[in-house]
Coordinates of C-alpha atoms in Angstrom, one line a residue:
X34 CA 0.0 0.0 0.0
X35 CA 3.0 2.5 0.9
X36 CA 4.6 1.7 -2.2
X37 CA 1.0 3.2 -4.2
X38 CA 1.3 6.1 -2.2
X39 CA 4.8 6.7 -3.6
X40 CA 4.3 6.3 -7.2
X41 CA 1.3 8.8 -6.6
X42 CA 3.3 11.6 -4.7
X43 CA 6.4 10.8 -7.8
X44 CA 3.7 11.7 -10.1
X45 CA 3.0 14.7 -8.4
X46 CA 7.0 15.4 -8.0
X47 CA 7.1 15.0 -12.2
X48 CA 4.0 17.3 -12.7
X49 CA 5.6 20.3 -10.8
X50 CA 9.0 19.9 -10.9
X51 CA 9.7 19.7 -7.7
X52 CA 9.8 16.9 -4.4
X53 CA 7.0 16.4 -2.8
X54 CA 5.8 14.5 0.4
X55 CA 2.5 13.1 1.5
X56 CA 1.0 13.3 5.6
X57 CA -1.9 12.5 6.7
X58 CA -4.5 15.0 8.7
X59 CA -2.9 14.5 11.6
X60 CA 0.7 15.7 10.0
X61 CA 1.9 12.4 9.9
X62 CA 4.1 11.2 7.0
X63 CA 2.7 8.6 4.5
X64 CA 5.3 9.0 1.9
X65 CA 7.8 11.3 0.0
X66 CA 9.1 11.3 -3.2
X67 CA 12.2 10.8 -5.1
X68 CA 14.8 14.0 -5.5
X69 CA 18.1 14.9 -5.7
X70 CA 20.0 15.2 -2.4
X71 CA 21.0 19.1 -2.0
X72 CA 20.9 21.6 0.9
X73 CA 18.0 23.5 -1.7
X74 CA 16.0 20.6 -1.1
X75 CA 16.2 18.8 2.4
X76 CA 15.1 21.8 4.2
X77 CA 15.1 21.4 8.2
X78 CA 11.5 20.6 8.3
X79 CA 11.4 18.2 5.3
X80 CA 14.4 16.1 6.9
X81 CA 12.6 16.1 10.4
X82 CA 9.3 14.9 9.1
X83 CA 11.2 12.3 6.7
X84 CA 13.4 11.2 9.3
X85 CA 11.1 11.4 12.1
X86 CA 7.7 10.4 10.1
X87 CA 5.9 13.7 11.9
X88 CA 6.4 17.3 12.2
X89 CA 7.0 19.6 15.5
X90 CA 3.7 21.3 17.1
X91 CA 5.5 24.5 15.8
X92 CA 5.9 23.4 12.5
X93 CA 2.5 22.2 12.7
X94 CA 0.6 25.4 14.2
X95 CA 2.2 27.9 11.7
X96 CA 0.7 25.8 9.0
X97 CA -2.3 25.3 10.0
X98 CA -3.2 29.2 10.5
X99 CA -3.3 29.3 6.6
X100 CA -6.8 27.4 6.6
X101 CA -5.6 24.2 5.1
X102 CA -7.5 21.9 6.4
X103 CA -11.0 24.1 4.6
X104 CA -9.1 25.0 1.4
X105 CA -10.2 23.5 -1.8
X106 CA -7.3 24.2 -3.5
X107 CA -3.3 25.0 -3.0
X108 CA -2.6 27.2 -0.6
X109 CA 1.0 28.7 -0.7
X110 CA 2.2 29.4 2.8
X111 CA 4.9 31.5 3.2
X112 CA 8.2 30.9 5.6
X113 CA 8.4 31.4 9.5
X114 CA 12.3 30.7 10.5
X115 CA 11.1 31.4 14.0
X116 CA 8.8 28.0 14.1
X117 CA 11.5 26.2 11.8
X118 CA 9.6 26.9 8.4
X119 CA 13.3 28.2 6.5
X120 CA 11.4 28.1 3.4
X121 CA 8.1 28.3 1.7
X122 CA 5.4 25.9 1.2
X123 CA 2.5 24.6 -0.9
X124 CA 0.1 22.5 0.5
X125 CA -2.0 20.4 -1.8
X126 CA -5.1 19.6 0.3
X127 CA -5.8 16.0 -0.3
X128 CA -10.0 15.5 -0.2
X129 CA -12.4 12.7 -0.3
X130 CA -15.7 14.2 -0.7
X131 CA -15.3 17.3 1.0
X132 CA -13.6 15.7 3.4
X133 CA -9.6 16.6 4.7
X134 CA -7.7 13.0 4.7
X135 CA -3.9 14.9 4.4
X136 CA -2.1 17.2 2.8
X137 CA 0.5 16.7 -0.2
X138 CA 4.0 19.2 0.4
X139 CA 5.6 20.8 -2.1
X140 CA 8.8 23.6 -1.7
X141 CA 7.5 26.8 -2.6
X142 CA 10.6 28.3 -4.7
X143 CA 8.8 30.9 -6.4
X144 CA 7.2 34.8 -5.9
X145 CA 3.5 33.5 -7.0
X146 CA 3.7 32.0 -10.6
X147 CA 0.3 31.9 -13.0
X148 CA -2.8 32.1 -11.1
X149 CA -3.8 29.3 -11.4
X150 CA -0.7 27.5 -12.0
X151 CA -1.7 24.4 -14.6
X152 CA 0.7 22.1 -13.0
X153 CA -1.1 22.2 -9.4
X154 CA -4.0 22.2 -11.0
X155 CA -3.0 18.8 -13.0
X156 CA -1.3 17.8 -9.0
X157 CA -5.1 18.6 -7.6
X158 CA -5.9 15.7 -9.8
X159 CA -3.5 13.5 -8.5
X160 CA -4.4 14.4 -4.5
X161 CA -8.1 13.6 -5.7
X162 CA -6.9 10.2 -6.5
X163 CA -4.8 10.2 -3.3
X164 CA -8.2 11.3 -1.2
X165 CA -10.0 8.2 -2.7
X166 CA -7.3 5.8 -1.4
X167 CA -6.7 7.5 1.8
X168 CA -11.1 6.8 2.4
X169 CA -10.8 3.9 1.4
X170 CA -8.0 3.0 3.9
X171 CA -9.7 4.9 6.5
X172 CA -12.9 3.1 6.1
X173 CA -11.4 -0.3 5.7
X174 CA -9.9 0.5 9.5
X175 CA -13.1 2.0 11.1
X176 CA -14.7 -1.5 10.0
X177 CA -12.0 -4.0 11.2
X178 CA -12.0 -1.4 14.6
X179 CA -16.2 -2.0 14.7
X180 CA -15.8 -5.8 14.6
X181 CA -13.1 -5.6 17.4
X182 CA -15.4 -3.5 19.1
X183 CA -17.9 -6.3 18.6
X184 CA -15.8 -9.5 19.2
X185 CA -14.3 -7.6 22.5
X186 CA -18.3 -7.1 24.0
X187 CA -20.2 -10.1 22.9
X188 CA -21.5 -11.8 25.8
X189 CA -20.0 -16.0 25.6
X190 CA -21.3 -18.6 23.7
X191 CA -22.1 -18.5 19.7
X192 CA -22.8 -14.6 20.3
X193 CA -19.1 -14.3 21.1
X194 CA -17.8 -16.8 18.1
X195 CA -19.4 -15.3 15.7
X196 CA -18.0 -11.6 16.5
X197 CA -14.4 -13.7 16.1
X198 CA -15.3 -14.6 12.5
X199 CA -16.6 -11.5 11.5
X200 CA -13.0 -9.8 13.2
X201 CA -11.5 -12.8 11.5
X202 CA -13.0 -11.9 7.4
X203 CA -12.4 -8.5 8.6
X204 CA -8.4 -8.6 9.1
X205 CA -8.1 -11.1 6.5
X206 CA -4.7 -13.0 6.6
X207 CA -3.9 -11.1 9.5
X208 CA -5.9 -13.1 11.6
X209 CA -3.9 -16.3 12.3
X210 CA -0.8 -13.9 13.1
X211 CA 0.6 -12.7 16.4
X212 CA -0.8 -10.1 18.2
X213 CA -1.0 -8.2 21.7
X214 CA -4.1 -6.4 22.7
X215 CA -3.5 -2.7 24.2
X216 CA -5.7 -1.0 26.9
X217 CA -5.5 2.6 27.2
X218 CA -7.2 4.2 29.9
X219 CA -8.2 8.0 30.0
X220 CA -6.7 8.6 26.9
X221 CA -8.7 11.8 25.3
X222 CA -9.1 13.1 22.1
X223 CA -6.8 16.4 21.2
X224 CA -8.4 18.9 19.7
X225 CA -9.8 18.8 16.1
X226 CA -7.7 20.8 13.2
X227 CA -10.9 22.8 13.1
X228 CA -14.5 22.9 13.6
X229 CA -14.7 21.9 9.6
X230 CA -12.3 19.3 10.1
X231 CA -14.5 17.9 12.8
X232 CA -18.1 18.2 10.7
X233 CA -16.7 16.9 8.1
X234 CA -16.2 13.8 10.2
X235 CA -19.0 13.5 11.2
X236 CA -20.5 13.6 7.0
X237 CA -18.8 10.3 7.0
X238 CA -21.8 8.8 9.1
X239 CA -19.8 7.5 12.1
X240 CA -21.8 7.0 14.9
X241 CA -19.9 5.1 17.1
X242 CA -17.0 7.5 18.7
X243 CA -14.8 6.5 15.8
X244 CA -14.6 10.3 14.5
X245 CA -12.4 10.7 17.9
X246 CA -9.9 8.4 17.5
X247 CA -6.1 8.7 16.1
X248 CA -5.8 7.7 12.6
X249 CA -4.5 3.4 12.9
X250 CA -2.4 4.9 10.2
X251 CA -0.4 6.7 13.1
X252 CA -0.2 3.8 15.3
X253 CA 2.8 1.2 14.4
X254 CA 1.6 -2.0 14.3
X255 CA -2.1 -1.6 14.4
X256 CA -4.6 -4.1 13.0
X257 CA -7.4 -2.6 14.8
X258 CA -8.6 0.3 16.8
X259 CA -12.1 1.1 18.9
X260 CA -13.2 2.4 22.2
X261 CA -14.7 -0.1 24.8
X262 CA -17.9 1.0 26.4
X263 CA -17.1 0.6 30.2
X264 CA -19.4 1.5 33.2
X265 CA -20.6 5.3 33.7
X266 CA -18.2 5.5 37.1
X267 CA -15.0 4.5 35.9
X268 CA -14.4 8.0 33.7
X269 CA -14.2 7.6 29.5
X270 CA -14.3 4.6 27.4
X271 CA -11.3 2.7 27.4
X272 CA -9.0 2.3 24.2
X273 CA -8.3 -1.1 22.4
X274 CA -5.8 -1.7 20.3
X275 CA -5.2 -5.1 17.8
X276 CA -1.3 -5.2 17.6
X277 CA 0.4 -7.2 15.2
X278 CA 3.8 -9.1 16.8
X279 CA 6.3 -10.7 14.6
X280 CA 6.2 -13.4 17.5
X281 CA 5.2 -14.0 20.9
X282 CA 8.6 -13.7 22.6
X283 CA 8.9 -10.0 21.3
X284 CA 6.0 -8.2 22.7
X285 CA 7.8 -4.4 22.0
X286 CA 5.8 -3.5 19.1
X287 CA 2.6 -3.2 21.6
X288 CA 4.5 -0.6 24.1
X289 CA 5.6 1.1 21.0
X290 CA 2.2 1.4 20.0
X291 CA 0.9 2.0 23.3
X292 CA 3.1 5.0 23.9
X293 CA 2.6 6.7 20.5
X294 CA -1.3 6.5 22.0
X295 CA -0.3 8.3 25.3
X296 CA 1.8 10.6 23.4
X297 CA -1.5 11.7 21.4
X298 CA -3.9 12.1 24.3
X299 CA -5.0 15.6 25.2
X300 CA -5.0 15.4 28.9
X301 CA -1.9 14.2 31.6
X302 CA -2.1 11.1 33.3
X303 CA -3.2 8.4 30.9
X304 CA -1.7 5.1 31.2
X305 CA -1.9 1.7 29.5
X306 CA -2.0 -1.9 29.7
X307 CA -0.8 -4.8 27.4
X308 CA -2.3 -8.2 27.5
X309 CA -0.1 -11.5 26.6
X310 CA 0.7 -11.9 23.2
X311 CA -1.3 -14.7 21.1
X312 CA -1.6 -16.6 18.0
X313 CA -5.3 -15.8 16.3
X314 CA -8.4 -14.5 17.7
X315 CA -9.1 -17.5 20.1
X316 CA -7.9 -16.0 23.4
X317 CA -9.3 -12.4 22.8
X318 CA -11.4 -12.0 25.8
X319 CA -9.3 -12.8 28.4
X320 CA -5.9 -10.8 26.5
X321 CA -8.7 -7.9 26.9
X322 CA -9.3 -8.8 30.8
X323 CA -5.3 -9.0 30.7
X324 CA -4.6 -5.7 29.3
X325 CA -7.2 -3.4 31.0
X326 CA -5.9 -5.4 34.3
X327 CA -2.6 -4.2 33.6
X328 CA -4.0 -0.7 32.8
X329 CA -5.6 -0.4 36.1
X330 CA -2.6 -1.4 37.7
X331 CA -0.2 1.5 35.8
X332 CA -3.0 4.1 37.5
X333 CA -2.5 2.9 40.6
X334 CA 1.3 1.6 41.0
X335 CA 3.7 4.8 39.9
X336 CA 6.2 2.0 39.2
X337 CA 4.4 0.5 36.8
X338 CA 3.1 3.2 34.5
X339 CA 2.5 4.4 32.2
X340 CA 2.8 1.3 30.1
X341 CA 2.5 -1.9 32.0
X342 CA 2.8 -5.5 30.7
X343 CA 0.6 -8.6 32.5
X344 CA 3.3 -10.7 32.7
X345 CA 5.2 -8.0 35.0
X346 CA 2.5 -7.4 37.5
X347 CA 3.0 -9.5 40.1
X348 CA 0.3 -9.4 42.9
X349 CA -1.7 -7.1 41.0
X350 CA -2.6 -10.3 38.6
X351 CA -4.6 -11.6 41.4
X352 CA -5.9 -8.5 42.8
X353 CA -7.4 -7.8 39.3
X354 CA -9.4 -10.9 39.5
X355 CA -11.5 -9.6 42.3
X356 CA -15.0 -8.9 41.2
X357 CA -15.4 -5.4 40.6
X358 CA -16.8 -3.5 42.7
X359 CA -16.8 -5.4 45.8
X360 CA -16.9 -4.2 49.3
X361 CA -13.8 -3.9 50.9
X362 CA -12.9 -6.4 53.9
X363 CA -14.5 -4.6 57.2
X364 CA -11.0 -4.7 59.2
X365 CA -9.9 -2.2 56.5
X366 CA -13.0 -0.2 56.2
X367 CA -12.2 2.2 58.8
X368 CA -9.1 3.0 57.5
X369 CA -10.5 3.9 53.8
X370 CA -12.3 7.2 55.3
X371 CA -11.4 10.6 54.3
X372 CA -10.0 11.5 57.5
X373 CA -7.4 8.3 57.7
X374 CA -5.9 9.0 54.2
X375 CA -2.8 9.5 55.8
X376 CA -2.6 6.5 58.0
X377 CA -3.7 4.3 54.8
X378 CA -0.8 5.7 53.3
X379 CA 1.5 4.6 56.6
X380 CA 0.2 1.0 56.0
X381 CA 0.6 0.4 52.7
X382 CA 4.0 1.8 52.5
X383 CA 4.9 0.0 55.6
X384 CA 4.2 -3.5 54.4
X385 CA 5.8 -2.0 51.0
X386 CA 9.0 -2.1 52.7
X387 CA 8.4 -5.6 54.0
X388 CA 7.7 -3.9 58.1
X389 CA 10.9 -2.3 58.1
X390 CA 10.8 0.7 60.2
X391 CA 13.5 2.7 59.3
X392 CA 12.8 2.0 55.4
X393 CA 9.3 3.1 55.8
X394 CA 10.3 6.6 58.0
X395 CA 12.7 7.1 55.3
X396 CA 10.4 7.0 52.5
X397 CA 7.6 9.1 54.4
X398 CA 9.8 11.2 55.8
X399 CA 8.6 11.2 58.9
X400 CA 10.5 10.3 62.5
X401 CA 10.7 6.7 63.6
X402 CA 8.5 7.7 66.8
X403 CA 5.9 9.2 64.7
X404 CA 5.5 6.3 62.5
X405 CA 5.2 3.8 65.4
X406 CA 2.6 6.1 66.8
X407 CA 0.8 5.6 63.3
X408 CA 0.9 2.0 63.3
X409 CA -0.6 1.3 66.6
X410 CA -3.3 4.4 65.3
X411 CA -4.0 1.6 62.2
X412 CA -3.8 -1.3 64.8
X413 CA -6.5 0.0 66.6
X414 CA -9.2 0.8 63.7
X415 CA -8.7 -2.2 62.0
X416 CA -8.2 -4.7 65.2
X417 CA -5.1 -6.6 63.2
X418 CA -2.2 -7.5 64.6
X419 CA 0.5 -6.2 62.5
X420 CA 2.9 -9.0 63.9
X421 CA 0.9 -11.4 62.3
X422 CA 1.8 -12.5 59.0
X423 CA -1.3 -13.3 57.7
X424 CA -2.7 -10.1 59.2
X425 CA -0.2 -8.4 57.2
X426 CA -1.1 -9.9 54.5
X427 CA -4.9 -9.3 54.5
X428 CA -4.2 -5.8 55.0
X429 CA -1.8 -5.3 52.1
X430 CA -3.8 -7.2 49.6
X431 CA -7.1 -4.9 50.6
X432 CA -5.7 -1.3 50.7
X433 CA -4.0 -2.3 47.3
X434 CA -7.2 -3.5 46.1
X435 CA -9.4 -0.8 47.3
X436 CA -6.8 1.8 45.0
X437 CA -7.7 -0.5 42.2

């Protein structure tokens, strides 16, 4: 598919003259074409977004002001050394029915030329053509990220195997390869390039949240991509990601893909979560329960985040078993108020250090006497002896799961 993208931005190189380099919406690079290596040519920002496959928020602020993603036709933008822009631009808007799918680049090396210009008007042609394969790609993934969405909520039983097949005829070979499954939890949608941008989104006629999501374009590796409805108190749908693995010993690709997510959200603190990797779509389900586990466990466990695998979770695998939602053991209960935050804090980072004192004062800074004032304080609200081993343990296991 890359390689038809590349013979279409070459054509568009040959009509004009001049190099030329293809991103998506969302400024990320699809492909460039062929030129001769020169300092005239590889401009700062054309190297960067080759190099890199994206370009800087400078970059892309200062060329976005122009309008580009409502123009119609070229738009010829002119430098801005402050934001790294060392020489001009034309942008080539590539469309689908109204509809902004990326931008075609080309080096702007002259005062204004014939208005209009009959080689961008022969490029225009080209981007249409671009635009149609673009929509097509794009519609191809919302369909494969629908029948993930589907396979990842049936409820068990023939219900659940047919959402498999229908993933299965959805991602084609794909299917019987490797893959990881990604959870991302309170990842949100940056802003829209504009309120056009967004409307025209919404012409395409999805209705199921799809509109918000990155491009799978932008995420390496991705076979799939759809949001997870979860319950009303646990804050915005959840993100799931198909990841394809060149084998089940090298699960990389899924962090990768799960911090190029994080890097993309617009709000601090999102973390993720990536189930075990697996051949086919047999063991979906429970690489979902796997991954949103190891999700919850990245919010909770600084250590962890913001990308945390199953296999590394130790007792947080168990403690993610729990049903959710269920009451917290009564010994603990009083400790879970408000007014004992502090205290629950003492305890857990006690038995974090394996009941040694001057480990725990350290790490709270706090006085030795103060914190064996605190521990008899949690001694007497919960009526545990924190001597006890098994006392120990109980209280461990239920403050961690209560943060859970």
């Amino acid at each position: 598919m890359r390689e038809d993208y590349e013979e279409l931005v070459d054509e568009v190189s040959a009509l004009v003259g001049a190099p030329a380099t293809l991103e998506d919406r969302d400024f990320r690079l699809i492909a460039f074409g062929a030129h001769d290596s020169d300092d005239g040519v590889m401009d700062p920002v054309r190297t960067r977004s080759i190099l890199t496959r994206r370009s800087t928020a400078e970059v892309r602020s200062w060329f976005e002001r122009f309008g580009i993603a409502r123009a119609t036709g070229p738009v010829r933008i002119p430098a801005a050394p402050a934001a790294g822009v060392v020489r001009g631009r034309i942008c080539l808007p590539v469309r689908h029915r109204g509809i902004v799918h990326g931008y075609v680049w080309l080096l702007d090396d002259s005062d204004a030329g014939p208005d209009p210009d009959p080689r961008l008007v022969a490029a225009m042609e080209v981007c249409d053509r671009i635009g149609d394969r673009l929509a097509a790609e794009s519609r191809a993934g919302a369909d494969v990220g629908r029948e993930l969405r589907a396979a990842l909520t049936a409820g068990p039983g023939e219900r659940r195997e047919a959402a498999r097949d229908a993933l299965s005829r959805a991602l084609g070979p794909d299917a019987d390869e490797v893959h990881a499954l990604v959870c991302v939890l309170g990842w949100t949608a940056p802003p829209a390039l504009d309120g056009a941008a967004r409307s025209a989104d919404a012409a395409e006629g999805a209705d199921d949240g799809s509109r918000e999501l990155p491009g799978i374009r932008t995420i390496p590796g991705a076979a799939a991509l759809c949001r997870i409805p979860a319950p009303v108190s646990t804050g915005a749908d959840p993100l799931a990601v198909l990841v394809r693995l060149r084998s089940a010993q090298h699960a990389s690709p899924a962090r990768t893909a799960a911090a190029r997510l994080l890097e993309t959200s617009a709000a601090p603190g999102a973390v993720a979560g990536v189930g075990e990797p697996a051949r086919g779509l047999d063991g979906l389900s429970e690489a979902w329960q796997q991954a949103t586990a190891a999700a919850r466990a990245a919010r909770v466990q600084p250590r962890l985040a913001p990308v945390a695998d199953w296999a590394g979770l130790g007792p947080y695998r168990m403690l993610s078993a729990l049903p959710g939602g269920a009451a917290p053991d009564p010994a603990v209960l009083p400790l879970l108020e408000p007014s004992h935050r502090e205290l629950a804090r003492t305890a857990e980072v006690y038995l974090d250090c394996a009941g040694q004192a001057g480990r725990t004062a350290a790490a709270l800074a706090i006085h030795r006497q103060t914190l064996y004032y605190r521990l008899s304080r949690i001694e007497q609200l919960t009526g545990l002896d924190l001597d006890e081993g098994e006392d120990r343990l109980l209280l461990h296991m239920a403050l961690k799961a209560a943060r859970l």
